Each structure stands twice: as C-alpha cells, then as structure tokens.
CSV table of C-alpha atoms in Angstrom, one decimal:
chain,number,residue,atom,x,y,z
V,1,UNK,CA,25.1,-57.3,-13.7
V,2,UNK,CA,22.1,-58.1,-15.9
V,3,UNK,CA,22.3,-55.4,-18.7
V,4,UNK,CA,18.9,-56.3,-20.6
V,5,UNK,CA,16.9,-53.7,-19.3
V,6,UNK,CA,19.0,-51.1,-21.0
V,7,UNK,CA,19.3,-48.7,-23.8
V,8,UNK,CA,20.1,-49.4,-27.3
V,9,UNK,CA,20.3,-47.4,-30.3
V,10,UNK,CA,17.2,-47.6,-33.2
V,11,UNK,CA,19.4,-45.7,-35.4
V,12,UNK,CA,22.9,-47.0,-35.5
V,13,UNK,CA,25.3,-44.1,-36.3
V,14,UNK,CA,27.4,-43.7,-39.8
V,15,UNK,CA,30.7,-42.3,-40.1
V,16,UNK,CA,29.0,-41.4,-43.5
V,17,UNK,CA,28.2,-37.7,-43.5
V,18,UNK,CA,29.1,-36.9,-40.0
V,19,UNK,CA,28.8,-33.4,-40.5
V,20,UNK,CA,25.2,-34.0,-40.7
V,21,UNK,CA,24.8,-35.6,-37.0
V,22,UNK,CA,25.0,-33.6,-33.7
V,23,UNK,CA,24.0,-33.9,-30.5
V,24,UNK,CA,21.3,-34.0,-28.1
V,25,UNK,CA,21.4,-32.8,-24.6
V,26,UNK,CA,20.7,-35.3,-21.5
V,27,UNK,CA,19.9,-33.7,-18.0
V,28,UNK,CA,20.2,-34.7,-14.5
V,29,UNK,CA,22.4,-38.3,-15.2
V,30,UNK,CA,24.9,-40.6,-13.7
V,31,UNK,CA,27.9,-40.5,-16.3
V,32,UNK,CA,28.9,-43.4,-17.8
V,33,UNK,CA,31.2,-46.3,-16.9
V,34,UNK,CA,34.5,-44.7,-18.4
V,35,UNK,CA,36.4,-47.7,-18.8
V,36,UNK,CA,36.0,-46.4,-22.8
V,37,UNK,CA,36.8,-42.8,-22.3
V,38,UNK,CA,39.3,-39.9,-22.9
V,39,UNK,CA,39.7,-36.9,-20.8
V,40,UNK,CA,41.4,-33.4,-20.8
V,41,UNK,CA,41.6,-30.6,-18.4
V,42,UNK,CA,42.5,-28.1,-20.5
V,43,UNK,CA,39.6,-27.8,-23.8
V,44,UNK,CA,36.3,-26.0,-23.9
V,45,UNK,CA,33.6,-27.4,-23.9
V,46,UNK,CA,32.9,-26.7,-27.4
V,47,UNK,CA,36.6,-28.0,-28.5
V,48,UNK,CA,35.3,-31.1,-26.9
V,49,UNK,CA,32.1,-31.4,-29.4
V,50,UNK,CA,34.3,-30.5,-32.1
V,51,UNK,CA,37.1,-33.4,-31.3
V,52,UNK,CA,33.9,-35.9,-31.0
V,53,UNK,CA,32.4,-34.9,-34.1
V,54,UNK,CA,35.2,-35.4,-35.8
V,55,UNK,CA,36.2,-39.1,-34.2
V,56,UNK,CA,33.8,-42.1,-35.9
V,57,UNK,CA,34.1,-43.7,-32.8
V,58,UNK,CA,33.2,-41.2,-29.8
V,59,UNK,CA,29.9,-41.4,-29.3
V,60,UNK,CA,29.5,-38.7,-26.3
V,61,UNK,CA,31.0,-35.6,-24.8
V,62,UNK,CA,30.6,-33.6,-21.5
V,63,UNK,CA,32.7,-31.5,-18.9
V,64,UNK,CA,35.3,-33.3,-16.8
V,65,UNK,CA,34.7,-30.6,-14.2
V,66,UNK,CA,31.8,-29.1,-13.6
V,67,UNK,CA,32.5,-26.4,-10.7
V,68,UNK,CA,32.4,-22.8,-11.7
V,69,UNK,CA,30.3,-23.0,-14.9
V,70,UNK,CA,32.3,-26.0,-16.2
V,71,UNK,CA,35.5,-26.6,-17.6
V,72,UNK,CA,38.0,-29.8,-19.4
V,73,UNK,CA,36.4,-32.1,-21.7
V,74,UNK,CA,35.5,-36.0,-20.6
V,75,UNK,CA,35.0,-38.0,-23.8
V,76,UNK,CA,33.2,-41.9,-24.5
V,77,UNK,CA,33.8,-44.3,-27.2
V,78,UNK,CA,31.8,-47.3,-28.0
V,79,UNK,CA,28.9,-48.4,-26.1
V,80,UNK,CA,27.6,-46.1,-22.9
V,81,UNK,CA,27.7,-48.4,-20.1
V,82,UNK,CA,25.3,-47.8,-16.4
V,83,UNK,CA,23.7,-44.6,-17.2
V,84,UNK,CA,21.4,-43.5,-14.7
V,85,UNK,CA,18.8,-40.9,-14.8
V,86,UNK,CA,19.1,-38.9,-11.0
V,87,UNK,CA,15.7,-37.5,-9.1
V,88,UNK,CA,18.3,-34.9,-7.8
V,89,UNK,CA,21.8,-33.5,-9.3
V,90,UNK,CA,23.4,-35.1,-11.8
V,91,UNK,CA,25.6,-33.8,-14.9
V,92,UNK,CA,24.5,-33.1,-18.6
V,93,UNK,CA,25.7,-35.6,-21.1
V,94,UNK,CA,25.3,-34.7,-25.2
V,95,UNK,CA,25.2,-37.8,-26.8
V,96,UNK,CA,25.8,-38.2,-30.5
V,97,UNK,CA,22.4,-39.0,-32.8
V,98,UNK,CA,22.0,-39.7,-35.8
V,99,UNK,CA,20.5,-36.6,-37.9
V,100,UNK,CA,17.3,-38.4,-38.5
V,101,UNK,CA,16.7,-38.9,-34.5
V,102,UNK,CA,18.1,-35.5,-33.7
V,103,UNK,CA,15.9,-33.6,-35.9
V,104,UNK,CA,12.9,-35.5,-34.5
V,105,UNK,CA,14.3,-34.7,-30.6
V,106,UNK,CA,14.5,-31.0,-31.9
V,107,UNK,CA,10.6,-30.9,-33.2
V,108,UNK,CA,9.7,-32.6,-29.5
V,109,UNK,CA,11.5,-30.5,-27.7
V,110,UNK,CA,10.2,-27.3,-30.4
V,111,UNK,CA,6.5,-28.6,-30.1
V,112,UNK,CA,7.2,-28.5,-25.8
V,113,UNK,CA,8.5,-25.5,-25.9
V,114,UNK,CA,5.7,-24.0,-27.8
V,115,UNK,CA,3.4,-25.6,-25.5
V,116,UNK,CA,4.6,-24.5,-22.3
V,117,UNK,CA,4.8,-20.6,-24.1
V,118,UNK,CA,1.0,-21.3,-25.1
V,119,UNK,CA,0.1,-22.2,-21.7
V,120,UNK,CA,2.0,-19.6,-20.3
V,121,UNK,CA,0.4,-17.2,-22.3
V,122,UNK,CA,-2.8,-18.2,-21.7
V,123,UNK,CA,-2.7,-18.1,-18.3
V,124,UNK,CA,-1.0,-14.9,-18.3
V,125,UNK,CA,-4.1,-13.7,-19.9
V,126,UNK,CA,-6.6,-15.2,-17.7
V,127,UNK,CA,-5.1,-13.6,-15.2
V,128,UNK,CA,-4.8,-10.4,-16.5
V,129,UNK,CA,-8.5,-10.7,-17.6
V,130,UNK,CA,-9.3,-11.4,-13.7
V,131,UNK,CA,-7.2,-8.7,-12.2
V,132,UNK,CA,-8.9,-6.3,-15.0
V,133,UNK,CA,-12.1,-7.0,-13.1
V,134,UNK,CA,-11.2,-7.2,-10.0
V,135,UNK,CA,-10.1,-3.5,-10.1
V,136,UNK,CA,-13.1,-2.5,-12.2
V,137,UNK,CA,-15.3,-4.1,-9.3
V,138,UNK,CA,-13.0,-2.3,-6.8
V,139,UNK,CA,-13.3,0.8,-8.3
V,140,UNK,CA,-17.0,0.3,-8.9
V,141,UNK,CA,-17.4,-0.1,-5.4
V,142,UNK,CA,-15.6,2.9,-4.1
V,143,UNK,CA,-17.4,5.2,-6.7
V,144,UNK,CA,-20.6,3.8,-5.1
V,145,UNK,CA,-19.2,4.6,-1.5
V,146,UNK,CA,-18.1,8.0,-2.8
V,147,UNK,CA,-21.6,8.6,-4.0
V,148,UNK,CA,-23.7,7.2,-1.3
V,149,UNK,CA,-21.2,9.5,1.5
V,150,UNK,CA,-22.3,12.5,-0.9
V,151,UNK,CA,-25.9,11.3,-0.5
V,152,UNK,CA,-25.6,11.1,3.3
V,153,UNK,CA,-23.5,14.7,3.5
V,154,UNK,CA,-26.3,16.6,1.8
V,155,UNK,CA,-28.9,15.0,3.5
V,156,UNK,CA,-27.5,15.1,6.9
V,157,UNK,CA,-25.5,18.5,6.5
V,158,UNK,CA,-27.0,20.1,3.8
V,159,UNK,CA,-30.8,19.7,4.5
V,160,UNK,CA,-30.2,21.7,7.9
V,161,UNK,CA,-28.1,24.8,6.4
V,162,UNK,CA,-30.6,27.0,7.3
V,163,UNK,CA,-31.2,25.6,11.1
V,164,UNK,CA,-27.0,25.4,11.2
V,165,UNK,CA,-26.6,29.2,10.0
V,166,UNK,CA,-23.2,28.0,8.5
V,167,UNK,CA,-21.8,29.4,5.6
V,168,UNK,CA,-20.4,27.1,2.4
V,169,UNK,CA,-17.1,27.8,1.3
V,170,UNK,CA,-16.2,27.7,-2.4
V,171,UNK,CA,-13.9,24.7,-3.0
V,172,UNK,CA,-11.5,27.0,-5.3
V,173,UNK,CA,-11.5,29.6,-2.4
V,174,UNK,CA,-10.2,27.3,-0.3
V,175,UNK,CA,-7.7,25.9,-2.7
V,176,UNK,CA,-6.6,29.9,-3.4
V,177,UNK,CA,-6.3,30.9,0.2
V,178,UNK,CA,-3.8,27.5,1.2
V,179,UNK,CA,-2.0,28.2,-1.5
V,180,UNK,CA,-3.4,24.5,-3.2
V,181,UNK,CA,-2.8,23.0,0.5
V,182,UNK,CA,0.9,23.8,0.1
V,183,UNK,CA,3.2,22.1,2.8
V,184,UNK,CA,4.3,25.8,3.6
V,185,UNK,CA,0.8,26.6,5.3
V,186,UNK,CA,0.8,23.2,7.1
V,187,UNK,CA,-0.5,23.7,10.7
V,188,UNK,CA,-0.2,20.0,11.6
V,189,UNK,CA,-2.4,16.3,11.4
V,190,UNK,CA,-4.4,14.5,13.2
V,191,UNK,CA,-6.6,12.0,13.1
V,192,UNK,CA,-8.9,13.7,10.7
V,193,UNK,CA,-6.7,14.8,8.7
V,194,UNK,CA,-4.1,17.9,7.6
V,195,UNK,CA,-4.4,21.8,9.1
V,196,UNK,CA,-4.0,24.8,6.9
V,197,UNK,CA,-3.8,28.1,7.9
V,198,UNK,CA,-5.3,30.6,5.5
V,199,UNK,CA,-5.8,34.0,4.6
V,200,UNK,CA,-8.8,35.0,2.6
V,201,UNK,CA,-9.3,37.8,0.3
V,202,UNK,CA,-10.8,39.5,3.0
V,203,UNK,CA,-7.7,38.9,5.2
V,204,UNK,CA,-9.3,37.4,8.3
V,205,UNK,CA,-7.3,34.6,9.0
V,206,UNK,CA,-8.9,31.0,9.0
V,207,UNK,CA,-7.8,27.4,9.8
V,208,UNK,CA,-8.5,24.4,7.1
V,209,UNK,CA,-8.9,20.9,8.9
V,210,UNK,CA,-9.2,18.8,5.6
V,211,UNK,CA,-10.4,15.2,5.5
V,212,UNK,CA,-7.9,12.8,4.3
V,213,UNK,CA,-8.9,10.1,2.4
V,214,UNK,CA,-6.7,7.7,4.5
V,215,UNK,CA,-8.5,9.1,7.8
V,216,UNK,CA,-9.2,6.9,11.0
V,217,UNK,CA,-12.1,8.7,11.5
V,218,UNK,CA,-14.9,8.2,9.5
V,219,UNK,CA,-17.8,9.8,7.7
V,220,UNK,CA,-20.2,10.2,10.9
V,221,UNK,CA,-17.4,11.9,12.8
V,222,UNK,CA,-17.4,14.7,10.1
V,223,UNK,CA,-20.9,15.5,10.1
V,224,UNK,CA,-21.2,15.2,14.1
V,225,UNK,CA,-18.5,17.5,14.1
V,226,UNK,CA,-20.2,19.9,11.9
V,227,UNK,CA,-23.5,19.7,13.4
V,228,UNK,CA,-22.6,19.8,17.0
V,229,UNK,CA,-20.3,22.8,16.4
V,230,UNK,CA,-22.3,25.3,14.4
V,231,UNK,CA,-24.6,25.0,17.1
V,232,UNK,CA,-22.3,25.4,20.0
V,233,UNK,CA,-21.5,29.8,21.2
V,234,UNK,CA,-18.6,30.0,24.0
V,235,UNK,CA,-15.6,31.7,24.3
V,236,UNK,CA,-14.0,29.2,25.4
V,237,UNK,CA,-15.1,26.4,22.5
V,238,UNK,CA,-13.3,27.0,18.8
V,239,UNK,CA,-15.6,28.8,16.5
V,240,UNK,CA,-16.7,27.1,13.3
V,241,UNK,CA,-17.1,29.1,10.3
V,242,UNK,CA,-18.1,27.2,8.0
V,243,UNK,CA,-17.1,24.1,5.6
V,244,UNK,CA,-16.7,22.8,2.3
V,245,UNK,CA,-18.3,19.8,0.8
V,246,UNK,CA,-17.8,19.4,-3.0
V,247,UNK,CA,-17.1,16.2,-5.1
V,248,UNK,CA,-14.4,14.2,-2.7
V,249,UNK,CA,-13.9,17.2,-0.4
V,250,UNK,CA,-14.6,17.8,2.7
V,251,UNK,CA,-13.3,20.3,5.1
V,252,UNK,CA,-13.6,22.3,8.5
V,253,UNK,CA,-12.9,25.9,8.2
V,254,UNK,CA,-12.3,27.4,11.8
V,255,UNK,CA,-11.7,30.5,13.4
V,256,UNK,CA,-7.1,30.8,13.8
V,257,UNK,CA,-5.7,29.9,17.1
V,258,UNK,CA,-2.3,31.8,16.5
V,259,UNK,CA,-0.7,29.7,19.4
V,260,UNK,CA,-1.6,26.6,18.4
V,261,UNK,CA,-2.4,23.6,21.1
V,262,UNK,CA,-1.4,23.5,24.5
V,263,UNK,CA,0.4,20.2,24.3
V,264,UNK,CA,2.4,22.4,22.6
V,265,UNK,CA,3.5,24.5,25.2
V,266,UNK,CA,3.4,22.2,28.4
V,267,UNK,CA,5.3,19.2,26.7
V,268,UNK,CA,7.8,21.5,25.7
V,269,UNK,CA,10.3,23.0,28.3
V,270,UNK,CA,10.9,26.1,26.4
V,271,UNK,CA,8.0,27.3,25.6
V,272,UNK,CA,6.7,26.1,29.3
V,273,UNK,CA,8.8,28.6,30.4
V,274,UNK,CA,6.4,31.0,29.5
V,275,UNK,CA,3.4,29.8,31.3
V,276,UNK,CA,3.3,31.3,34.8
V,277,UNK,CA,1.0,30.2,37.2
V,278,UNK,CA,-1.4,32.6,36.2
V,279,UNK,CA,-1.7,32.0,32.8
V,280,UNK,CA,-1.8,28.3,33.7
V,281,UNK,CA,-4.8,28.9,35.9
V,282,UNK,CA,-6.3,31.0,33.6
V,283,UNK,CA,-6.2,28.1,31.0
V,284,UNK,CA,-7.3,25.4,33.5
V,285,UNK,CA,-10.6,27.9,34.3
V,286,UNK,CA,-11.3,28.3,30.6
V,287,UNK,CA,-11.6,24.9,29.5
V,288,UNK,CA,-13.3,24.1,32.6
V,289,UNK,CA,-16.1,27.3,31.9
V,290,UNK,CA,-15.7,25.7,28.2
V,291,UNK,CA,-16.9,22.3,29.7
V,292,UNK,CA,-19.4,23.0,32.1
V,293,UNK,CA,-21.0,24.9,29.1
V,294,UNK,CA,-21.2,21.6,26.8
V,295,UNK,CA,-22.6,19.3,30.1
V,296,UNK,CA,-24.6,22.2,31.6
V,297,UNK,CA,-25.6,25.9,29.2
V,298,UNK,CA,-25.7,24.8,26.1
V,299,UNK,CA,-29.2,23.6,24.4
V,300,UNK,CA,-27.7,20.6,23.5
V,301,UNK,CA,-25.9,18.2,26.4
V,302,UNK,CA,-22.3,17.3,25.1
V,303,UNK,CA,-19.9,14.7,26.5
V,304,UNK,CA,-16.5,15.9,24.1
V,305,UNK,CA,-15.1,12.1,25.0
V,306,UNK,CA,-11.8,12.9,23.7
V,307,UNK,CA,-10.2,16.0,25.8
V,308,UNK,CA,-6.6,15.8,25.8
V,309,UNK,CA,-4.5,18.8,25.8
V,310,UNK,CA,-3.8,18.7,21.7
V,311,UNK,CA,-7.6,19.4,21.3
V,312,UNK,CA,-7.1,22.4,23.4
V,313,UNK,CA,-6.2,25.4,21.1
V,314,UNK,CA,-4.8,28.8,22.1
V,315,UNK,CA,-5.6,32.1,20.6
V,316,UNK,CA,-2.9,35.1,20.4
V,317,UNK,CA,-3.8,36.0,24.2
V,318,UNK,CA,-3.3,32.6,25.5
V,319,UNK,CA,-7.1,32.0,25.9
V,320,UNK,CA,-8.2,28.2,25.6
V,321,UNK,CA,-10.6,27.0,23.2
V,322,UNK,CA,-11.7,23.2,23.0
V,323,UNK,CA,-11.7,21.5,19.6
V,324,UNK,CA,-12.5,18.4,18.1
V,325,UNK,CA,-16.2,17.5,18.3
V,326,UNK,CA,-15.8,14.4,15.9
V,327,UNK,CA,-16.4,11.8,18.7
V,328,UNK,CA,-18.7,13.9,20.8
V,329,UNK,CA,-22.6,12.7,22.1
V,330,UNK,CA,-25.5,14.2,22.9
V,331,UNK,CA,-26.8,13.3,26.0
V,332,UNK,CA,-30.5,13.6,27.2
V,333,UNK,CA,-31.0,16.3,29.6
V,334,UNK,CA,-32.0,13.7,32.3
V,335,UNK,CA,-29.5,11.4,30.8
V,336,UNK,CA,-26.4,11.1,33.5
V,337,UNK,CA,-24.7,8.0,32.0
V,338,UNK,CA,-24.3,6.4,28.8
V,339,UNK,CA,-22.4,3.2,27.1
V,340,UNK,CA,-20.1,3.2,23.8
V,341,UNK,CA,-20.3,0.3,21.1
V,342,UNK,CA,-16.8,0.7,20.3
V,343,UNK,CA,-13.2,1.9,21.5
V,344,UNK,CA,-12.4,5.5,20.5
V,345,UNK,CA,-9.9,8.4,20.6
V,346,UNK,CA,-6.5,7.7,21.5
C-alpha cells in the first residue's frame, strides 16, 4: 500500500482549451483501480474518446470488452490508481495529455518509427546487395562449368573424329527433324535424358537421346558413351550415328528401334502375348551373341554394367539390340576382374 513509487503528471491538465489535448496510446497494461470510473456496453470506442474529451474531469478511456475486436466504453476520472505494465497480455489504455506532452510523445514515437523504417531499409538493401552476388557468383560458376565441359567435349570427343568415323549433326537439323523436341515425338526418359524420334530430310528415321541438364548421369558418361559406341559393329548392339555437341547441347543420334524396349513387351501382358517362345529365344540368343561380342570379338573388352531389359531395344523384326554404354569399362584383355569407386545404374 505504499504508493510513492508511482506515476505523476509533469504537466497537470487544463480544462482550458480542451480541444487542443488528446490522447496517447498505452500497451500491454493492468487497467486501473476503477473505484473512479464509468462504464457502458453499448458506445464505440470512438464515442467513448469523444465523451472523455468533452468531461474536464475524465482523464482516460478504453474498451470495457475487449473480445472480438472490442466493444463498450470503460471510462476513469481523477487520479489512475495501480497501473501495471504486463510482460504478456494486457489491454490498451489512452490516457489524456496535455498538448504540449502529446506532441512530444508523437515526435518520439515519429522519430522511432522512422528509425525502425531506416533500419529496415537498410538491411533490406544489404541483403539484396548480398543475394545480388551470390547469384552473380553462382552464375559465374556454372558459366565456368559450362565452358570447362565444352573444353573436355572437344578435346575428348572431338580430337578423335577422325579415329571415331562419326558424323556431327547440325544443331538446327536436329531441332527441324523433332519438330523443336516437341512432346508429340517423345520416345521416352531415362537417366540421361529425353528420346525423340526423328525423321530427316532424307527420311531415314533416327532416334534423339538428349542430355538434360537435370541428368543423374554426368559428363564422363556421355563421352564414354560416344566413344565406346562408334567403335562397337554388331547386329545385335544399337548403332550410333552420330551426335551433336553445340553451345549447351549435347545429344545421341541413333539408328530407330520401331519396337521400342523389351521391358516393354515382357512387363506388359498384352503385348507379352505376342512373344512366343520362339521369338523369346530368339531375343535371349541375340543379346547373348550381342554380349559375348563386347567380353570376347570386339577390339575393345566391354563390361555394359547396367543390362536390364529397358536397355534392350527392338527393331521392327523383333531383333534385340543392347543400348546404353554410358556406365560401360574397358577391360584389359588379360583383365578378368575389376572394382568400382562408386554405386551405379539402378
């Protein structure tokens, strides 16, 4: 009961010129004692400002309710007993000040507000400034990726075009003959990327593996691809006929398997319908002349590492052709066993 820590007034008010006094907004308080106060559930809040303004002896105003957004008016005259300031909750409470005080609480809370934009600002501009650079770094970095995987495709693929014997397609060829990769002439996707089939001016028919930019294989599976395959003659292995390497390109064009893979066919109990046990052992012996060819005939000794029967295509008379050199080795011809650094395929 010992009131002489509280608050008292350094400006008393006037009933002088009361249209030139308002009031200022407290936060987060205790209301006071309202042995001294006047309520009513039925005004605005803003009829309650204007009944305190206009009484010389009310001295603050705030809701009587405050659920749903507020509602009543609760009024205090004289002095404002056992206000307390709450670290959580509390009501508002506008409290009448002299204009003097009030235009100084205004310029405060004008000068904080102003401060907290400036700060805002120039943080928002900092970081801005920092994301700016970030991406320019990013993108710095991914132009020198693009350019150093050009570097390595014409030196690894390029330098040997003559020892390959593979033609280079024409980016704008390609582009023509797939329609500009329409979804239309969309074969299917794999690892490496999106299939076209294609018809050239000539009309032979040709098969577009394009690498996507989002691939799970990478760079060295593209040019072990290209370089095992141009090199590799067997009926029963896809032929490559060429590629395209230009800017961010890169593609496969092959020889078109009209029926597609064979997962096709056996996973499907339609179309496995039409595979008789002939055809089926015919299909078993070609992949298997196709591989003894890569361990045994070929001048290089390939281990594929990733036959599965989507990597096993089908011409128009049913005949197998094994695809997808991307994670194949070369083994030494003396060389019966060999160990991988990583985990691969599927």
């Amino acid at each position: 009961m010992n009131w002489s820590q509280g608050c008292i007034r350094r400006t008393q008010l006037s009933c002088q010129g009361k249209d030139k006094e308002g009031f200022l907004k407290f936060g987060g308080l205790k209301l006071p004692d309202a042995t001294n106060s006047w309520v009513s559930k039925n005004m605005s809040i803003e009829e309650c400002r204007i009944k305190c303004l206009n009484n010389c002896s009310c001295v603050a105003y705030t809701n009587s309710d405050i659920r749903g957004g507020g509602s009543g008016c609760a009024i205090w005259y004289g002095n404002l007993i056992d206000i307390r300031q709450l670290s959580a909750g509390g009501q508002d409470l506008y409290v009448e000040m002299p204009a003097s005080e009030l235009g100084e609480a205004k310029d405060e809370q004008k000068t904080r507000v102003i401060v907290i934009v400036v700060v805002a600002v120039a943080a928002a501009i900092i970081f801005g400034m920092l994301l700016i650079a970030y991406f320019i770094c990013k993108s710095e970095k991914k132009f020198r990726e693009k350019m150093e995987n050009n570097m390595i495709i014409d030196w690894s693929i390029k330098s040997q075009r003559k020892d390959l014997e593979l033609p280079f397609f024409d980016q704008a060829t390609i582009e023509k003959a797939t329609d500009n990769f329409s979804s239309n002439n969309k074969l299917g996707e794999g690892g490496f990327g999106p299939v076209y089939k294609s018809t050239l001016i000539d009309g032979h028919e040709i098969a577009v593996k394009r690498f996507s930019q989002s691939s799970r294989q990478g760079l060295n599976d593209f040019i072990n691809e290209v370089i095992l395959t141009a090199k590799l003659q067997h009926r029963n292995l896809v032929r490559l006929l060429g590629c395209c390497i230009q800017e961010e390109e890169k593609m496969l064009i092959y020889e078109y398997m009209a029926n597609k893979s064979l997962d096709s066919f056996i996973f499907d109990q339609a179309k496995g319908k039409i595979l008789p046990w002939s055809k089926r052992f015919h299909i078993i012996n070609g992949i298997a002349r196709g591989h003894l060819y890569l361990h045994e005939d070929s001048r290089l000794r390939i281990i594929h590492k990733y036959l599965k029967a989507s990597n096993v295509l089908l011409d128009s008379e049913m005949n197998p052709k094994i695809s997808d050199f991307g994670l194949a080795r070369t083994f030494e011809r003396n060389q019966i066993e060999g160990n991988t650094n990583s985990v691969v395929g599927t």
